[in-house]
Coordinates of C-alpha atoms in Angstrom, one line a residue:
M6 CA 39.3 -0.7 -46.6
A7 CA 35.9 -0.3 -48.3
L8 CA 34.4 -1.9 -45.1
V9 CA 36.2 0.6 -42.9
L10 CA 35.4 3.7 -44.9
S11 CA 31.8 2.8 -46.0
G12 CA 30.7 4.0 -42.6
Q13 CA 32.0 7.5 -43.4
G14 CA 29.8 8.0 -46.4
E15 CA 32.4 6.6 -48.9
K16 CA 31.3 4.9 -52.1
A17 CA 30.9 1.1 -51.5
S18 CA 29.6 -1.9 -53.2
P19 CA 25.8 -2.7 -53.2
V20 CA 26.4 -5.4 -50.8
L21 CA 28.2 -3.2 -48.3
K22 CA 25.4 -0.6 -48.7
L23 CA 22.8 -3.2 -48.1
A24 CA 24.7 -4.6 -45.1
R25 CA 25.2 -1.0 -43.7
K26 CA 21.5 -0.3 -44.0
Y27 CA 20.1 -3.5 -42.4
S28 CA 23.0 -4.6 -40.1
A29 CA 21.3 -3.0 -37.1
Y30 CA 18.2 -5.1 -37.6
L31 CA 19.7 -8.5 -38.6
A32 CA 21.5 -9.4 -35.3
Y33 CA 18.4 -10.2 -33.3
P34 CA 16.5 -12.3 -36.1
L35 CA 19.7 -14.3 -36.6
L36 CA 20.1 -14.9 -32.9
F37 CA 16.5 -16.0 -32.7
A38 CA 16.8 -18.3 -35.6
S39 CA 19.9 -19.9 -34.0
I40 CA 18.0 -20.6 -30.9
V41 CA 15.0 -22.0 -32.9
W42 CA 17.4 -24.3 -34.8
L43 CA 18.7 -25.7 -31.6
L44 CA 15.3 -26.3 -30.3
L45 CA 14.3 -28.1 -33.4
L46 CA 17.1 -30.7 -33.1
P47 CA 15.3 -33.1 -30.9
F48 CA 12.4 -33.4 -33.4
Q49 CA 12.5 -36.6 -35.5
T50 CA 12.7 -34.6 -38.7
F51 CA 16.4 -33.9 -38.0
T52 CA 17.3 -37.4 -37.1
R53 CA 18.5 -40.3 -39.4
K54 CA 18.5 -44.0 -38.8
G55 CA 21.8 -45.4 -37.8
Y56 CA 23.6 -47.7 -40.2
F57 CA 27.0 -49.4 -40.8
S58 CA 29.3 -47.6 -43.3
E59 CA 32.0 -50.3 -42.9
N60 CA 30.6 -53.4 -44.5
A61 CA 33.6 -55.6 -43.5
M62 CA 32.4 -55.5 -39.9
M63 CA 29.5 -57.9 -40.5
P64 CA 28.0 -57.5 -36.9
N65 CA 26.3 -60.5 -35.4
Q66 CA 27.1 -62.7 -38.3
V67 CA 28.8 -65.3 -36.2
Y68 CA 27.8 -67.9 -33.7
T69 CA 28.7 -66.8 -30.2
V70 CA 30.0 -69.4 -27.7
F71 CA 30.8 -67.5 -24.6
G72 CA 29.1 -68.6 -21.4
S73 CA 30.3 -72.3 -21.0
E74 CA 31.3 -73.7 -17.5
E75 CA 35.0 -73.2 -18.3
H76 CA 34.4 -69.5 -18.9
I77 CA 32.4 -69.1 -15.6
S78 CA 35.1 -71.1 -13.8
A79 CA 37.8 -68.7 -15.2
M80 CA 35.7 -65.8 -13.9
S81 CA 36.1 -67.2 -10.4
L82 CA 39.9 -67.1 -10.7
I83 CA 39.8 -63.5 -9.6
D84 CA 38.1 -64.3 -6.4
T85 CA 40.5 -67.1 -5.7
E86 CA 43.6 -65.1 -6.4
L87 CA 42.3 -62.3 -4.2
A88 CA 41.8 -64.7 -1.3
L89 CA 45.4 -65.9 -1.8
Q90 CA 46.7 -62.4 -1.8
S91 CA 45.0 -61.5 1.4
T92 CA 48.3 -60.9 3.3
A93 CA 49.2 -57.9 1.1
K94 CA 49.3 -54.7 2.9
D95 CA 48.4 -52.4 0.0
E96 CA 45.0 -52.9 -1.5
G97 CA 46.2 -51.9 -5.0
E98 CA 49.1 -54.3 -4.8
R99 CA 46.8 -57.1 -3.7
Q100 CA 44.4 -56.5 -6.4
A101 CA 47.1 -56.1 -9.1
G102 CA 48.8 -59.3 -7.9
A103 CA 45.5 -61.3 -8.1
V104 CA 44.8 -60.1 -11.6
Y105 CA 48.4 -60.7 -12.8
R106 CA 48.3 -64.3 -11.5
A107 CA 44.8 -64.9 -13.1
F108 CA 46.0 -63.6 -16.5
D109 CA 49.3 -65.6 -16.3
S110 CA 47.4 -68.8 -15.5
L111 CA 45.2 -68.1 -18.6
G112 CA 48.2 -67.9 -20.9
L113 CA 48.5 -64.2 -21.4
D114 CA 51.7 -62.2 -21.5
S115 CA 51.2 -60.1 -18.4
E116 CA 52.9 -57.2 -16.8
I117 CA 52.3 -54.9 -13.7
Q118 CA 52.9 -51.2 -14.1
R119 CA 53.2 -49.0 -10.9
F120 CA 52.7 -45.3 -11.4
A121 CA 52.1 -42.0 -9.6
Y122 CA 50.4 -38.9 -10.8
S123 CA 49.7 -35.4 -9.5
E124 CA 46.6 -33.4 -10.2
V125 CA 48.8 -30.6 -11.1
P126 CA 52.6 -30.4 -10.9
G127 CA 53.8 -30.4 -7.4
V128 CA 50.3 -30.5 -5.9
G129 CA 49.5 -33.8 -4.3
S130 CA 50.5 -37.3 -5.5
T131 CA 48.4 -40.4 -6.0
S132 CA 49.9 -43.8 -6.7
G133 CA 48.3 -46.7 -8.5
V134 CA 48.9 -50.0 -10.3
N135 CA 48.0 -51.2 -13.7
V136 CA 47.9 -54.7 -14.9
H137 CA 47.6 -55.8 -18.6
G138 CA 47.8 -59.1 -20.4
V139 CA 48.2 -59.6 -24.1
L140 CA 46.7 -62.6 -25.9
R141 CA 48.8 -63.2 -29.0
A142 CA 46.9 -63.8 -32.2
G143 CA 48.0 -67.0 -33.9
R144 CA 47.3 -65.6 -37.3
S145 CA 49.1 -62.3 -37.2
D146 CA 52.5 -60.8 -36.2
S147 CA 51.2 -58.4 -33.5
V148 CA 50.8 -55.5 -35.8
E149 CA 47.3 -54.5 -34.6
A150 CA 45.4 -55.1 -31.4
L151 CA 42.0 -54.8 -29.7
L152 CA 41.6 -53.7 -26.1
I153 CA 39.2 -54.4 -23.2
A154 CA 39.6 -52.2 -20.1
A155 CA 38.1 -51.8 -16.7
S156 CA 38.9 -50.0 -13.5
W157 CA 38.6 -51.5 -10.0
T158 CA 35.9 -48.8 -9.2
T159 CA 33.0 -47.5 -11.2
S160 CA 32.2 -43.8 -11.9
S161 CA 29.9 -44.0 -8.8
N162 CA 32.8 -45.3 -6.6
A163 CA 31.3 -48.8 -6.3
T164 CA 33.4 -51.9 -6.8
N165 CA 33.8 -53.1 -10.4
I166 CA 34.8 -56.5 -9.7
N167 CA 32.1 -58.0 -11.9
A168 CA 33.8 -56.4 -14.9
I169 CA 37.3 -57.8 -13.8
R170 CA 35.6 -61.2 -13.5
L171 CA 34.1 -60.9 -16.9
M172 CA 37.5 -60.0 -18.4
A173 CA 39.0 -63.2 -17.0
G174 CA 36.1 -65.2 -18.5
L175 CA 36.6 -63.4 -21.9
A176 CA 40.4 -64.1 -21.7
K177 CA 39.6 -67.8 -21.3
Y178 CA 37.2 -67.8 -24.2
A179 CA 39.6 -65.9 -26.5
S180 CA 42.5 -68.2 -25.7
E181 CA 40.6 -71.2 -27.0
Q182 CA 39.9 -69.6 -30.5
V183 CA 42.2 -69.6 -33.5
Y184 CA 40.6 -67.1 -35.7
W185 CA 42.0 -63.9 -34.2
A186 CA 43.6 -61.7 -36.6
K187 CA 44.6 -59.1 -34.0
D188 CA 46.0 -59.4 -30.5
I189 CA 43.7 -58.8 -27.6
I190 CA 44.9 -56.6 -24.6
F191 CA 43.2 -56.8 -21.3
L192 CA 43.9 -53.8 -19.1
V193 CA 42.9 -53.4 -15.4
T194 CA 43.7 -50.2 -13.5
D195 CA 42.9 -48.8 -10.0
G196 CA 43.6 -45.2 -11.1
G197 CA 40.5 -44.6 -13.4
E198 CA 41.2 -42.3 -16.2
H199 CA 44.6 -41.2 -14.8
G200 CA 45.7 -44.8 -14.8
V201 CA 44.7 -45.5 -18.4
E202 CA 46.4 -42.2 -19.5
T203 CA 49.6 -43.2 -17.7
W204 CA 49.4 -46.7 -19.4
L205 CA 48.8 -45.2 -22.8
K206 CA 51.7 -42.8 -22.5
S207 CA 54.0 -45.7 -21.7
Y208 CA 52.5 -48.0 -24.4
H209 CA 53.1 -45.3 -27.0
G210 CA 56.7 -44.7 -26.4
G211 CA 56.8 -43.2 -22.9
G212 CA 58.8 -46.1 -21.5
G213 CA 58.1 -48.5 -18.5
L214 CA 56.3 -51.2 -20.4
Y215 CA 57.9 -54.3 -21.8
V216 CA 54.9 -56.4 -22.8
R217 CA 53.4 -54.7 -25.8
S218 CA 51.4 -55.4 -28.9
G219 CA 50.7 -53.4 -32.1
I220 CA 48.5 -50.4 -33.0
I221 CA 45.3 -50.5 -30.9
Q222 CA 42.3 -50.2 -33.3
A223 CA 39.5 -49.9 -30.8
A224 CA 38.7 -50.3 -27.1
V225 CA 35.7 -51.5 -25.1
C226 CA 35.5 -50.4 -21.5
L227 CA 33.3 -52.2 -18.9
E228 CA 31.5 -51.0 -15.8
L229 CA 29.5 -53.6 -14.0
P230 CA 28.3 -52.4 -10.6
P231 CA 27.2 -55.0 -8.0
A232 CA 23.9 -56.5 -9.0
K233 CA 22.1 -59.8 -9.5
S234 CA 21.0 -58.7 -13.0
Y235 CA 21.0 -55.6 -15.1
A236 CA 18.0 -53.9 -16.8
G237 CA 20.2 -53.1 -19.7
M238 CA 23.5 -51.4 -20.4
G239 CA 24.3 -47.7 -20.5
L240 CA 26.5 -46.7 -23.5
F241 CA 28.9 -43.7 -22.9
F242 CA 31.1 -42.4 -25.6
E243 CA 32.0 -38.7 -25.0
G244 CA 35.6 -37.8 -24.6
K245 CA 37.5 -34.7 -23.6
S246 CA 37.4 -31.5 -25.7
G247 CA 34.6 -32.9 -27.9
Q248 CA 36.4 -36.0 -29.0
L249 CA 34.0 -38.8 -30.2
P250 CA 34.5 -42.4 -31.5
N251 CA 33.6 -43.3 -35.0
L252 CA 29.8 -43.7 -35.3
D253 CA 30.1 -47.1 -36.7
L254 CA 31.5 -48.4 -33.4
V255 CA 28.5 -47.0 -31.4
N256 CA 25.9 -48.4 -34.0
I257 CA 27.5 -51.8 -34.0
V258 CA 27.6 -52.1 -30.1
Q259 CA 23.9 -51.1 -30.0
Y260 CA 22.8 -53.5 -32.7
I261 CA 24.8 -56.4 -31.1
S262 CA 23.5 -55.6 -27.6
R263 CA 19.9 -55.6 -28.8
V264 CA 20.3 -59.0 -30.5
E265 CA 21.9 -60.4 -27.3
R266 CA 18.8 -59.3 -25.3
I267 CA 20.5 -56.8 -23.2
P268 CA 20.2 -53.6 -25.0
A269 CA 22.8 -50.8 -24.6
Y270 CA 21.0 -47.4 -24.2
L271 CA 22.7 -44.0 -24.7
H272 CA 23.6 -42.7 -21.2
G273 CA 21.3 -45.5 -19.9
M274 CA 18.2 -43.6 -21.1
V275 CA 15.4 -45.7 -22.7
D276 CA 13.6 -44.0 -25.6
A277 CA 10.0 -42.8 -25.1
P278 CA 7.5 -45.6 -26.1
R279 CA 6.0 -45.5 -29.7
S280 CA 2.7 -44.8 -28.3
S281 CA 3.9 -41.6 -26.6
T282 CA 2.9 -38.2 -27.8
W283 CA 5.2 -36.0 -29.9
L284 CA 5.8 -33.9 -26.8
E285 CA 7.0 -36.7 -24.7
K286 CA 9.3 -38.0 -27.4
Y287 CA 10.6 -34.5 -27.8
K288 CA 11.3 -34.1 -24.0
R289 CA 13.1 -37.4 -24.0
S290 CA 15.3 -36.5 -26.9
A291 CA 16.0 -33.1 -25.4
Q292 CA 17.1 -34.7 -22.2
L293 CA 19.5 -36.9 -24.0
L294 CA 20.9 -34.1 -26.0
L295 CA 21.4 -32.0 -22.9
R296 CA 23.4 -34.8 -21.2
Q297 CA 25.6 -35.1 -24.2
V298 CA 26.2 -31.3 -24.5
S299 CA 27.1 -31.1 -20.8
S300 CA 29.4 -34.1 -21.0
L301 CA 31.1 -32.8 -24.2
A302 CA 31.3 -29.2 -23.0
I303 CA 32.9 -29.8 -19.6
G304 CA 34.7 -33.1 -20.5
K305 CA 33.1 -35.2 -17.9
S306 CA 32.6 -38.8 -18.9
V307 CA 31.5 -42.1 -17.4
G308 CA 34.0 -44.9 -17.7
V309 CA 37.7 -45.0 -18.6
H310 CA 37.3 -44.7 -22.5
A311 CA 38.0 -40.9 -22.7
P312 CA 41.8 -41.1 -22.6
F313 CA 41.9 -43.6 -25.6
L314 CA 40.1 -41.1 -27.9
R315 CA 43.2 -38.7 -27.5
Y316 CA 45.3 -41.4 -29.2
R317 CA 42.9 -41.9 -32.1
I318 CA 41.7 -45.1 -30.5
D319 CA 38.0 -45.4 -31.0
A320 CA 36.5 -46.4 -27.5
L321 CA 33.4 -46.4 -25.5
T322 CA 32.1 -47.7 -22.2
L323 CA 29.3 -50.3 -21.4
S324 CA 27.9 -49.7 -17.9
G325 CA 25.3 -52.0 -16.3
I326 CA 22.0 -50.4 -15.4
V327 CA 21.1 -51.6 -11.9
R328 CA 17.5 -51.8 -10.8
P329 CA 16.6 -49.9 -7.6
T330 CA 15.3 -53.0 -5.9
D331 CA 18.2 -55.3 -6.9
P332 CA 19.0 -57.4 -3.7
V333 CA 22.8 -57.8 -4.5
S334 CA 23.1 -54.0 -4.9
L335 CA 21.2 -53.2 -1.7
E336 CA 23.3 -55.7 0.2
Y337 CA 26.5 -54.2 -1.1
L338 CA 25.4 -50.6 -0.2
S339 CA 24.4 -51.8 3.3
T340 CA 27.4 -54.0 4.1
G341 CA 30.1 -53.1 1.6
A342 CA 31.0 -56.8 1.1
A343 CA 32.3 -58.3 -2.1
P344 CA 29.2 -58.9 -4.2
V345 CA 28.4 -62.3 -5.8
M346 CA 28.5 -62.7 -9.5
P347 CA 25.4 -61.8 -11.6
T348 CA 23.1 -64.6 -12.8
P349 CA 24.5 -66.9 -15.6
F350 CA 22.0 -65.4 -18.1
T351 CA 23.2 -61.9 -17.4
I352 CA 26.8 -62.9 -17.6
R353 CA 26.2 -64.8 -20.9
S354 CA 24.4 -61.9 -22.5
I355 CA 27.0 -59.2 -21.6
G356 CA 29.9 -61.5 -22.5
R357 CA 28.4 -62.4 -25.9
T358 CA 27.8 -58.8 -26.6
V359 CA 31.6 -58.1 -26.0
E360 CA 32.4 -61.4 -27.8
S361 CA 30.5 -60.5 -31.0
T362 CA 31.9 -56.9 -30.9
L363 CA 35.4 -58.3 -30.8
R364 CA 34.6 -60.6 -33.7
S365 CA 33.3 -57.6 -35.7
L366 CA 36.4 -55.5 -34.8
N367 CA 38.5 -58.5 -35.7
N368 CA 37.3 -58.1 -39.4
L369 CA 38.5 -54.6 -39.7
L370 CA 41.0 -54.2 -42.6
E371 CA 41.9 -50.6 -41.7
H372 CA 41.1 -48.0 -39.1
F373 CA 37.6 -46.7 -38.6
H374 CA 37.3 -44.0 -41.3
Q375 CA 34.0 -44.3 -43.3
S376 CA 31.4 -43.2 -40.9
F377 CA 31.0 -39.9 -38.9
F378 CA 33.3 -38.5 -36.3
F379 CA 31.2 -35.3 -35.7
Y380 CA 27.6 -36.1 -34.6
I381 CA 25.1 -35.8 -31.8
L382 CA 22.7 -38.7 -30.9
P383 CA 19.1 -37.6 -30.0
A384 CA 17.8 -41.1 -29.5
N385 CA 19.0 -44.7 -29.5
E386 CA 20.1 -45.8 -33.0
K387 CA 19.4 -42.3 -34.4
Y388 CA 22.0 -39.6 -35.2
I389 CA 22.3 -36.0 -36.4
S390 CA 25.2 -35.3 -38.6
I391 CA 27.4 -32.2 -38.5
G392 CA 25.7 -30.8 -41.6
D393 CA 22.3 -30.6 -39.8
Y394 CA 23.4 -29.0 -36.5
I395 CA 26.3 -26.8 -37.6
P396 CA 24.0 -24.1 -39.2
A397 CA 22.9 -23.1 -35.6
A398 CA 26.6 -22.2 -34.8
G399 CA 26.8 -20.3 -38.1
L400 CA 23.6 -18.2 -37.2
M401 CA 25.2 -17.5 -33.8
V402 CA 28.3 -16.2 -35.4
A403 CA 26.4 -14.3 -37.9
S404 CA 24.4 -12.4 -35.3
L405 CA 27.6 -11.3 -33.6
L406 CA 29.1 -10.3 -37.0
F407 CA 26.3 -8.2 -38.1
Q408 CA 26.0 -6.4 -34.8
A409 CA 29.8 -5.8 -34.8
M410 CA 29.6 -4.4 -38.3
H411 CA 26.8 -2.0 -37.2
L412 CA 28.7 -0.8 -34.2
W413 CA 31.9 -0.3 -36.2
W414 CA 30.1 1.9 -38.6
M415 CA 28.4 3.9 -35.8
Q416 CA 31.5 4.6 -33.9
G417 CA 32.8 8.2 -33.5
S418 CA 30.7 11.3 -33.9
D419 CA 27.9 11.9 -36.3
D420 CA 30.0 14.4 -38.4
M421 CA 32.2 11.5 -39.5
R422 CA 29.2 9.8 -41.1
S423 CA 28.0 12.6 -43.3
D424 CA 27.3 12.1 -47.0
N425 CA 28.4 15.6 -47.9
P426 CA 31.0 15.3 -50.7
K427 CA 32.6 18.6 -49.9
T428 CA 33.8 17.4 -46.5
R429 CA 35.1 14.0 -47.7
I430 CA 38.9 14.6 -47.0
D431 CA 38.1 16.2 -43.6
R432 CA 35.9 13.2 -42.7
I433 CA 38.6 10.7 -43.6
N434 CA 41.4 12.6 -41.7
A435 CA 39.1 12.9 -38.7
Y436 CA 38.2 9.2 -38.9
Y437 CA 41.9 8.2 -39.1
A438 CA 42.7 10.5 -36.1
F439 CA 39.9 9.0 -34.2
L440 CA 41.1 5.5 -34.8
R441 CA 44.8 6.4 -33.9
R442 CA 43.5 7.7 -30.6
T443 CA 41.0 5.0 -29.6
L444 CA 42.0 1.8 -31.2
P445 CA 45.2 1.3 -29.2
N446 CA 43.3 1.8 -25.9
T447 CA 40.6 -0.7 -27.2
I448 CA 43.3 -3.3 -27.9
G449 CA 45.0 -2.5 -24.6
I450 CA 41.9 -3.3 -22.7
I451 CA 41.3 -6.5 -24.3
A452 CA 45.0 -7.5 -24.0
R453 CA 45.1 -6.6 -20.3
V454 CA 42.0 -8.7 -19.5
H455 CA 43.5 -11.6 -21.5
L456 CA 46.8 -11.3 -19.6
L457 CA 45.0 -11.6 -16.3
G458 CA 43.3 -14.7 -17.8
V459 CA 46.6 -16.2 -18.7
I460 CA 47.9 -15.5 -15.2
L461 CA 44.8 -17.2 -13.8
L462 CA 45.4 -20.1 -16.2
I463 CA 49.0 -20.8 -15.1
A464 CA 48.9 -19.6 -11.5
P465 CA 47.4 -22.7 -10.0
I466 CA 50.1 -24.9 -11.8
A467 CA 53.0 -22.5 -11.1
V468 CA 52.4 -21.8 -7.4
P469 CA 54.5 -24.0 -5.2
H470 CA 52.9 -26.8 -3.2
A471 CA 54.3 -25.4 0.0
V472 CA 52.4 -22.1 -0.5
L473 CA 49.0 -23.4 -1.5
T474 CA 48.3 -27.0 -0.9
N475 CA 44.7 -27.2 -1.9
T476 CA 44.2 -27.3 -5.7
T477 CA 40.6 -26.5 -5.5
S478 CA 40.9 -23.4 -3.3
T479 CA 43.9 -22.2 -5.4
A480 CA 41.9 -22.1 -8.6
Y481 CA 38.8 -20.8 -6.9
V482 CA 40.5 -18.0 -5.0
F483 CA 42.6 -17.0 -8.1
T484 CA 39.4 -16.8 -10.1
M485 CA 37.7 -14.5 -7.6
A486 CA 40.7 -12.4 -7.0
L487 CA 41.8 -11.8 -10.6
A488 CA 38.4 -11.4 -11.9
S489 CA 37.7 -8.7 -9.3
V490 CA 41.0 -7.0 -10.1
S491 CA 40.1 -7.0 -13.8
M492 CA 36.7 -5.5 -13.1
V493 CA 38.1 -2.8 -10.7
L494 CA 40.7 -1.8 -13.2
H495 CA 38.1 -1.6 -15.9
I496 CA 35.7 0.4 -13.8
S497 CA 38.3 2.8 -12.7
D498 CA 39.7 3.4 -16.2
T499 CA 36.3 3.8 -17.8
Y500 CA 34.1 5.6 -15.3
W501 CA 36.3 7.7 -13.0
I502 CA 39.3 8.6 -15.0
E503 CA 38.1 11.3 -17.3
S504 CA 41.3 11.4 -19.4
V505 CA 41.1 7.7 -20.2
R506 CA 37.3 7.8 -20.8
R507 CA 37.9 10.2 -23.7
M508 CA 40.3 7.8 -25.2
V509 CA 37.9 4.8 -25.4
D510 CA 34.9 4.3 -27.7
W511 CA 32.4 1.9 -26.3
K512 CA 31.0 1.0 -29.7
Q513 CA 34.4 0.2 -31.0
L514 CA 35.3 -1.8 -28.0
K515 CA 32.2 -3.9 -28.2
A516 CA 32.6 -4.3 -31.9
V517 CA 36.0 -5.7 -31.6
V518 CA 35.1 -8.0 -28.7
E519 CA 32.2 -9.4 -30.7
L520 CA 34.4 -10.0 -33.7
Y521 CA 36.8 -11.9 -31.3
V522 CA 34.1 -13.9 -29.7
A523 CA 32.6 -14.7 -33.3
V524 CA 36.0 -16.1 -34.4
V525 CA 36.4 -18.2 -31.3
V526 CA 32.9 -19.6 -31.4
G527 CA 33.1 -20.3 -35.2
C528 CA 36.4 -22.1 -34.9
L529 CA 35.4 -24.0 -31.8
S530 CA 32.0 -25.2 -33.3
V531 CA 33.8 -27.4 -35.8
M532 CA 35.9 -29.1 -33.1
N533 CA 33.5 -29.1 -30.1
F534 CA 30.0 -27.9 -31.0
S535 CA 28.7 -28.4 -27.4
L536 CA 31.4 -26.2 -25.9
A537 CA 30.9 -23.6 -28.6
V538 CA 27.2 -23.3 -27.7
V539 CA 28.0 -23.0 -24.1
L540 CA 30.6 -20.4 -24.7
F541 CA 28.2 -18.4 -26.9
G542 CA 25.6 -18.6 -24.2
V543 CA 28.1 -17.2 -21.6
T544 CA 29.8 -14.6 -23.7
G545 CA 28.1 -14.0 -27.1
L546 CA 24.5 -14.0 -25.9
P547 CA 25.1 -11.1 -23.4
L548 CA 27.0 -9.1 -26.0
V549 CA 24.2 -9.4 -28.5
L550 CA 21.4 -8.6 -26.0
T551 CA 23.1 -5.6 -24.2
R552 CA 23.4 -2.3 -25.7
V553 CA 26.0 0.4 -25.3
W554 CA 24.6 2.9 -22.9
T555 CA 26.2 5.8 -20.9
S556 CA 24.5 7.9 -18.4
A557 CA 25.1 11.5 -17.4
T558 CA 24.9 10.8 -13.6
K559 CA 27.2 8.8 -11.5
I560 CA 24.4 6.9 -9.8
H561 CA 23.2 5.5 -13.2
R562 CA 26.8 4.5 -13.9
I563 CA 27.1 2.7 -10.6
A564 CA 23.8 0.9 -11.3
N565 CA 25.0 -0.1 -14.7
V566 CA 28.2 -1.5 -13.2
C567 CA 26.3 -3.4 -10.6
M568 CA 24.1 -5.0 -13.3
L569 CA 27.2 -6.0 -15.3
L570 CA 28.7 -7.5 -12.2
L571 CA 25.6 -9.6 -11.6
A572 CA 25.8 -10.8 -15.2
S573 CA 29.6 -11.7 -14.9
P574 CA 30.8 -15.2 -14.9
V575 CA 31.9 -15.0 -11.2
C576 CA 28.5 -14.0 -9.9
T577 CA 26.9 -16.5 -12.2
L578 CA 29.1 -19.2 -10.7
V579 CA 28.2 -18.2 -7.2
L580 CA 24.5 -18.0 -7.9
S581 CA 24.4 -21.3 -9.7
R582 CA 26.1 -23.1 -6.9
A583 CA 23.6 -21.5 -4.4
A584 CA 20.8 -22.7 -6.7
L585 CA 22.3 -26.3 -6.6
G586 CA 22.3 -26.2 -2.8
L587 CA 26.2 -25.8 -2.6
S588 CA 27.9 -23.3 -0.4
P589 CA 29.3 -20.4 -2.6
L590 CA 32.5 -20.5 -0.5
D591 CA 32.9 -24.2 -0.3
F592 CA 36.3 -24.8 -2.0
T593 CA 36.2 -28.6 -1.7
S594 CA 33.3 -29.1 -4.1
S595 CA 34.5 -26.4 -6.7
P596 CA 34.3 -27.5 -10.3
F597 CA 37.7 -26.0 -11.0
R598 CA 39.4 -29.1 -9.5
M599 CA 38.0 -31.3 -12.4
F600 CA 38.7 -28.6 -15.1
L601 CA 42.2 -28.0 -13.8
G602 CA 43.0 -31.7 -13.7
D603 CA 41.6 -32.4 -17.0
F604 CA 43.4 -29.5 -18.7
Y605 CA 46.7 -30.7 -17.2
H606 CA 46.3 -34.4 -17.9
F607 CA 44.0 -34.6 -21.0
G608 CA 44.3 -31.2 -22.6
N609 CA 40.6 -30.3 -22.0
L610 CA 39.7 -26.9 -23.4
A611 CA 37.1 -26.0 -20.7
Y612 CA 39.6 -24.7 -18.2
P613 CA 41.6 -22.4 -20.5
L614 CA 38.5 -21.0 -22.3
Q615 CA 36.9 -20.4 -19.0
Q616 CA 39.8 -18.4 -17.6
I617 CA 41.0 -16.5 -20.7
S618 CA 37.6 -15.8 -22.2

């Protein structure tokens, strides 16, 4: 109440008086400070050297043995079984049968899972086949397990047969050892993330799987495109909705890969050389951070590790970095024929990296918990903890709050902010009458816009398949239509209906909206800092930088509306697509297809926040 009445000349605490006096001037410095804080993150001052919090892991403290002739021969089992399954009509069934026979011959408890999924309910259907084999640990009772996964295709739609071959060799190696304290699950899918998600649902009580093990502690996913050798490994770890694996897993894999002479680089990006200038190092770190922010904000990841993170299974993907002049890769791109296996040295290095990682994970006495779950990585083997980057989000929220406080105190007429003690009762009565008249309309405008956003959120899912068969066009058209309806209603109510215009106070409306955006950004920054920064850039930044302005002439009002339309998310989307060389009306390449599918299957927050906010 003191906060509400302090704008009407009422007595208030010194803190409120100070805030009232300087709130109009604090929003912009705080916004500037938040931007500067973000720009400082790529500097080495904010980074810390990666380390292992879990001492029981003991990475690279064992003698690795993978790479013998028996292991290489086991890798060729996949090609042999594929040749025997050449009569199968369906390619997925052919591949699944080959992997099942190879796993079975290696002594694994194997099972085939057939599944079908829709991008959204009732819109399209895609079928696939999963195959998994379980190597039972001789020194445990199948209470815990580790997992190695791969899809038949890579993220770039190339064949991933090299990873399937390597899994067969690793299964042969693991079956020869007696020191395993956890079961090892080998999972092969031809449905990418959707296939892994279906398998995880069945594994965790959804039904349909009979060959099971215990709680999965960690997962390592493999992507090995056709190549004779690899320049290194790309390490991808981002999940949906800002989910990340424990930092210990990332640090251990990077350390082991470096020792095995095939280093794993974050997103496949090599750090700037030590002899580089500070500007070159800054640019390299900034590029890596931007890749992570974009991946975490929109939920797009490389590999099939993302679904595991939803089930509290720490996972990441190792992807081979192919040289542009690699002869095997060039031959595959030109002919499409099945590629030959990489060189023995390459196979041995990657296999021993996975072997040593499994040995370290085998030492885990409990689930990953000691290291960070919230972090960003500006360089290889460097990290920035949540305590170092979260102040930027706090400054963003503070800029919105201070401007909202100023606008709230400045709402209404100047007579209600007089310091004359003789008119105190009249000011309070007039102020409450003003709130009773305007606040319901302010809340009504916000509720109406959010109602349209909810309709937009559920419409592509609720509309029958017979009416609209293309998911992409459905989402795109609904976005344009409902956003346009919202803006038309808003313009008609505010600018051309005189009776309604007197019932709305622009300062009050903007103050309430800024409070709402501040709460959303503040809460979201703890869960998904990248998405919070993007959301602030789309909604919070225009709110802070724009001022409440009304014109006496209709021409100025129309010009103001046109400027707001150009800054709206719809026009921003169209202009950005045009800048990227995409047709603004090309539904087939709309990003809503990915957002909508990720929201339905993986609970990604990018789609609902985009539509409702």
